[in-house]
Amino acid sequence: MALLADPDSPTDIARRMARMLPDRLAEKAGEGRQFDVKVVSEPFTSGTEDPPTLMRRIMDRGSREDWDIVVALTDLPLHSHGRKIVVDLSHEHGLALLSLPSLGGLRLQTRARQAVEEAVLGLAGPRTTGTEGTGTEGLPRSQPLLGPFAARLTPVRPGPVGQEETADLRYVVGGPRGYLRVLVGMVRANRPWRLVPGLSKALAAALATGAVATLDSTTWSLAGALSAPRLVIAMVGSVGLMIGWLIVDGELWHRATEASPEAGQRARLYNTSTVLTVGIGVLACYAGLMVINLVWALFILNDRVFASMTQTPLHATEYLTLSWFVASVATVGGALGSGLESDEAIRAATYSEREKERRHMLQDDPGDQPVT
């Protein structure tokens, strides 16, 4: 069998699970069965997010390599009939397509491994023949349901499959809980912590701004005069400015290419995940700036000079208030410095830009393009 994985996070997950997957599958399958697992990393989702098209690509790829079972992993959120797909399975062709964001953001490696194990065991097990009992939504009841898979990943449930699709069984998530699960999974797959080292020039500008502001007596007076609500407003405003500037300057806003409700829903999901991803990265930078400013203030400030300028003794509260206010000022300086960054460092944290990278990879090496 083969694990066909999109580049980046899906490939990392596939390679980690491949180390233990053969033994776990052999133990669960019993009857002396052995499984040889191969990991293949390639952008099989390039240019499309249409599940039937992806299933045909996986089927063609498996046919060329003569793989018995193919499980494809992607970090793209997949949609069908207004529902978010967790996994598509074709028992006839031994195929499975797993959308990692639908597994959520917690214990992703474990959940992905469990989902792959159950998909492989379901595909490798005995198949039920016959066409009777087809449900009203197009789900063949003759096919075995992956009960443990659905139970563990609630609110996962069976979904409708078109009669002409390659898949014969589909699991989807729906409702607010399902939307939140996919959104958290997308943010987790984006790995927002990678944004912090990517903003090196912005952080340098913010640190320089903070170092100078900490020495300014006007900043001392302003920080002491601001109430807690005003400090919160300053923090929210500076963080919001940084997020907005990074999204606008990096052209990260995703626009729907089709005038359909599903395309609009997909664009909203992308944009929400982008805002959350960039926001988490900026908040991490803000927290780091606050800590560094506090250490700098503890080292450089003189309590007598501070008291003579502000008529307020320099205690722990003054240190914290000053560091908090300076972090907001420095974040604004960092927003200006972010214009010096390469857009690629920021775009790496968004789904739409990773999809563009996959298209460029196929254009550079057309011989590896999957058959559609």
XYZ file of N, CA and C in Angstrom, residues 190 194-195 198-199 246-253 274 277-278 342-357 360:
99
model
N -1.508 25.076 9.306
C -0.733 26.244 8.875
C 0.511 26.455 9.721
N 5.487 29.277 12.726
C 6.523 29.501 11.713
C 6.554 30.942 11.253
N 5.494 31.692 11.560
C 5.448 33.086 11.152
C 6.419 33.942 11.949
N 9.827 34.141 10.508
C 9.686 34.756 9.192
C 9.558 36.259 9.233
N 9.319 36.810 10.428
C 9.178 38.260 10.582
C 10.421 38.867 11.233
N -0.009 42.925 7.467
C 0.618 41.720 6.921
C -0.269 41.073 5.858
N -1.584 41.040 6.104
C -2.492 40.417 5.141
C -2.580 41.230 3.861
N -2.676 42.561 4.001
C -2.793 43.420 2.812
C -1.481 43.458 2.048
N -0.378 43.681 2.762
C 0.921 43.802 2.095
C 1.342 42.488 1.463
N 1.007 41.362 2.122
C 1.376 40.066 1.568
C 0.368 39.497 0.589
N -0.714 40.238 0.325
C -1.778 39.798 -0.590
C -2.283 38.412 -0.201
N -2.636 38.276 1.068
C -3.055 36.984 1.595
C -4.559 36.768 1.536
N -5.318 37.788 1.181
C -6.772 37.649 1.180
C -7.213 36.796 0.004
N -6.671 32.305 7.758
C -5.532 33.186 7.555
C -5.454 34.238 8.650
N -4.360 32.516 11.818
C -2.959 32.108 11.743
C -2.033 33.294 11.946
N -2.279 34.364 11.186
C -1.449 35.563 11.324
C -1.631 36.165 12.713
N 10.291 39.533 2.988
C 9.893 38.804 1.796
C 8.480 38.280 2.002
N 7.619 38.467 1.029
C 6.237 37.996 1.153
C 6.163 36.489 1.312
N 7.184 35.754 0.839
C 7.138 34.301 0.897
C 7.117 33.800 2.337
N 7.796 34.522 3.253
C 7.818 34.089 4.644
C 6.434 34.135 5.258
N 5.619 35.098 4.835
C 4.265 35.242 5.368
C 3.299 34.353 4.608
N 3.462 34.265 3.309
C 2.546 33.469 2.495
C 2.647 31.981 2.799
N 3.781 31.555 3.354
C 3.945 30.132 3.673
C 2.925 29.662 4.701
N 2.291 30.592 5.403
C 1.333 30.227 6.444
C -0.104 30.268 5.963
N -0.334 30.310 4.654
C -1.699 30.373 4.137
C -1.928 29.264 3.133
N -3.126 28.696 3.120
C -3.459 27.612 2.207
C -3.398 28.056 0.751
N -3.926 29.223 0.450
C -3.993 29.652 -0.944
C -2.605 29.777 -1.549
N -1.644 30.255 -0.766
C -0.307 30.423 -1.300
C 0.417 29.087 -1.417
N 0.158 28.142 -0.484
C 0.766 26.819 -0.631
C 0.242 26.138 -1.885
N -1.029 26.380 -2.202
C -1.581 25.796 -3.421
C -0.879 26.366 -4.647
N -0.550 27.654 -4.627
C 0.195 28.260 -5.740
C 1.579 27.632 -5.862
N 2.213 27.344 -4.722
C 3.526 26.712 -4.768
C 3.441 25.338 -5.432
N 3.318 25.765 -9.114
C 4.632 26.092 -9.656
C 5.513 24.853 -9.732
